[in-house]
Coordinates of C-alpha atoms in Angstrom, one line a residue:
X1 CA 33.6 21.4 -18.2
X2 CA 36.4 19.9 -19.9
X3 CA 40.1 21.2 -18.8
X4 CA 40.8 23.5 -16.3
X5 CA 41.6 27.0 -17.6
X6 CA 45.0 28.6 -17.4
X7 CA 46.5 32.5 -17.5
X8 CA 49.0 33.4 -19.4
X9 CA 51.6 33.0 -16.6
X10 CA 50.2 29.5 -15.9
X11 CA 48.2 29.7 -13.5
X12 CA 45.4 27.9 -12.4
X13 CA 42.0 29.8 -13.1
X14 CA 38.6 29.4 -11.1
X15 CA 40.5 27.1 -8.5
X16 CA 38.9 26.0 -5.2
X17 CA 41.1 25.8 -2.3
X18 CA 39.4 23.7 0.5
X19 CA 39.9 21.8 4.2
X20 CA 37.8 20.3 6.3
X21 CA 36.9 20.9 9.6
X22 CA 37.9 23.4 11.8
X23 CA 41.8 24.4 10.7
X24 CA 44.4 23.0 13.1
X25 CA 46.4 25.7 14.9
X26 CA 49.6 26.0 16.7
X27 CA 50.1 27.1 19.9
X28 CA 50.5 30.8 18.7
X29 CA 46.7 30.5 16.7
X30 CA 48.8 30.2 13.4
X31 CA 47.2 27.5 10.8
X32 CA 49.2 24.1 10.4
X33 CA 50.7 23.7 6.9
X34 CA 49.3 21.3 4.3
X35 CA 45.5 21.1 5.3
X36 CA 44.6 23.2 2.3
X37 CA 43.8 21.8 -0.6
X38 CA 43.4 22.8 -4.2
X39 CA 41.3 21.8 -6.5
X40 CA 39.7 23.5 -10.2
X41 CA 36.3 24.0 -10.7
X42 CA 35.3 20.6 -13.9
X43 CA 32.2 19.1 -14.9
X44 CA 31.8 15.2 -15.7
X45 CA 33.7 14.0 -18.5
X46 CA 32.1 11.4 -20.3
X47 CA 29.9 10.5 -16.7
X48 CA 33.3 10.6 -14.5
X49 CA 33.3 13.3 -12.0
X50 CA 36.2 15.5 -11.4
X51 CA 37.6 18.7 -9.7
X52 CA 35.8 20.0 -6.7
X53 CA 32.4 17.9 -7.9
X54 CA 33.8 14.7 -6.8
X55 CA 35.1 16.0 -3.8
X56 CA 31.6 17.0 -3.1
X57 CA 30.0 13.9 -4.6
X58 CA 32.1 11.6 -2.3
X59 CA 31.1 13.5 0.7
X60 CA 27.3 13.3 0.2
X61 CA 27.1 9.8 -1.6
X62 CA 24.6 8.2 0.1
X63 CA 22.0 11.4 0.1
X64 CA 23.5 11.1 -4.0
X65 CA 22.5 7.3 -4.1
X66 CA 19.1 7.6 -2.4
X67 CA 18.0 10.7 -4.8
X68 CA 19.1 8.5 -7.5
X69 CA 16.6 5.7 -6.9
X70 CA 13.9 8.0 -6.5
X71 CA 14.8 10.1 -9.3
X72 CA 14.5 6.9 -11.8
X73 CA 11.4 6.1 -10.1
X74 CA 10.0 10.0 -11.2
X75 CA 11.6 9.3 -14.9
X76 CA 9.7 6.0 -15.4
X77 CA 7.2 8.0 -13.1
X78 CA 6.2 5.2 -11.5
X79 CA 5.0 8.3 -8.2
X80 CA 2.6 9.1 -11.0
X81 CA 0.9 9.3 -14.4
X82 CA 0.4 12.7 -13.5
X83 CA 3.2 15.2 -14.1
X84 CA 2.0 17.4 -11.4
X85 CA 1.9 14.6 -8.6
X86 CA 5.1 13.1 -9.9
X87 CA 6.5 16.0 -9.9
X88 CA 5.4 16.8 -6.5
X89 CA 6.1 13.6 -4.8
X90 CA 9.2 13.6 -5.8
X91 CA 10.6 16.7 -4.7
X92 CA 9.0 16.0 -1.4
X93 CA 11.2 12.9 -1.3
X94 CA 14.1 14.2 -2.6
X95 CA 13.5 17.5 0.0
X96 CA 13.4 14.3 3.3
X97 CA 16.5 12.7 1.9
X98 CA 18.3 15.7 1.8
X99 CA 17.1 16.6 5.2
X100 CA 17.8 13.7 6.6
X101 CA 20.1 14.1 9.7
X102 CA 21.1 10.1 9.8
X103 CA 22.6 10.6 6.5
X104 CA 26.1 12.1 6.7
X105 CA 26.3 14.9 4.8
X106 CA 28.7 17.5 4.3
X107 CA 27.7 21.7 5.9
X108 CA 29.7 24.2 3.4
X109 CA 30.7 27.4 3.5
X110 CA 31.7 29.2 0.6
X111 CA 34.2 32.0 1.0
X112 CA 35.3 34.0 -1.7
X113 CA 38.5 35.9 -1.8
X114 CA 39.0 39.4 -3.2
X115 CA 39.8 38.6 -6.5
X116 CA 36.9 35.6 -7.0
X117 CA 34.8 36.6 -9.9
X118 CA 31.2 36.4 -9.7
X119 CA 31.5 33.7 -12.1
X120 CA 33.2 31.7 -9.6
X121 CA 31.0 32.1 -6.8
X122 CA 27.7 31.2 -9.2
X123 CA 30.1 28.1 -10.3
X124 CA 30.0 26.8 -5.9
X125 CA 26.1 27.5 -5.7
X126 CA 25.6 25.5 -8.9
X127 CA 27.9 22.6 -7.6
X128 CA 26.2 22.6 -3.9
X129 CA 22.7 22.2 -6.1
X130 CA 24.6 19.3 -8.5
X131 CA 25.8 17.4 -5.5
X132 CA 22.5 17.6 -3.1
X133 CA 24.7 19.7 -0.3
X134 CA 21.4 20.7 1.6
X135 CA 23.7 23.0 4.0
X136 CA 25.7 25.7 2.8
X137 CA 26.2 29.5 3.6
X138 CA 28.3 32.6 1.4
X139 CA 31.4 33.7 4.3
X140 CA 33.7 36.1 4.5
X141 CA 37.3 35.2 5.0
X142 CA 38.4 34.9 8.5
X143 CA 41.8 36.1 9.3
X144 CA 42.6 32.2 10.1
X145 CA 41.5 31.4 6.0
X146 CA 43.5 34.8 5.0
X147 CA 46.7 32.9 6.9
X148 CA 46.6 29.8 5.0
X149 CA 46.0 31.3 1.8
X150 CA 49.0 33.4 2.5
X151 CA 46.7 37.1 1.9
X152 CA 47.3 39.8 4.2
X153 CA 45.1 39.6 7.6
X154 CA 43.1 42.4 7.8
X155 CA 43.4 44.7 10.9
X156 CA 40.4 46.3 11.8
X157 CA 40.4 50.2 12.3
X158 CA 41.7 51.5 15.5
X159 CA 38.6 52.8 17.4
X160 CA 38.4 56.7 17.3
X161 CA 40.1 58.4 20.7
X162 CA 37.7 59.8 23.4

């Protein structure tokens, strides 16, 4: 919430570089330039959504719409008079909406780099619950997402001789 946090030198804290897609390559299996994106990690501000939220929000807005209507339905609980079944109905709703594969919504995968803080990776599970994103996995970095980020690719250890 509020603005995003700086280091001393700067620097953008908690950011979230994103593309989406598979990458684009050249010829020679090297990324294309400019299809990563950066974006900090912000809550609302005053109901307006911001930072990687929105990006997320857009992406799933009509799963976000349809849980919207049902969710006002479970306030005024209009499933129920019951907490229980209001409850319960409307998290089996919510659960079909979210499932719903004539709905476009977005898959994720979240892929930390070496020096992402716990923090950080807590901060993309909490914003794939916030914005309804049903499909999401934790990643490692591919060497492809180590290119575009401009980290070292990793060579893996020569097999031992025979």
């Amino acid at each position: 919430n509020g603005l995003p946090k700086f280091t001393a030198d700067g620097k953008m804290k908690n950011k979230v570089y994103y593309y989406q897609g598979a990458p684009k390559l050249d010829p020679n299996g090297n990324p294309l330039p400019d299809q990563l994106k950066e974006e900090a990690f912000l809550g609302n501000e005053n109901n307006v959504q911001r930072g990687i939220r929105k990006i997320l929000s857009d992406r799933n807005k009509e799963v976000l719409k349809q849980i919207g209507e049902i969710k006002e339905k479970w306030r005024n609980k209009e499933f129920s008079s019951d907490d229980a079944i209001n409850d319960s109905v409307y998290d089996a709703k919510a659960k079909e909406i979210r499932n719903n594969k004539d709905l476009k919504s977005p898959i994720v995968m979240i892929k930390a780099t070496d020096v992402a803080s716990w923090e950080s990776v807590i901060s993309a599970l909490d914003e794939m619950s916030i914005s309804e994103i049903s499909i999401y996995q934790l990643e490692n970095l591919n060497d492809i997402d180590r290119k575009m980020l401009g980290l070292p690719v990793e060579t893996p250890a020569a097999a031992p001789a025979q």
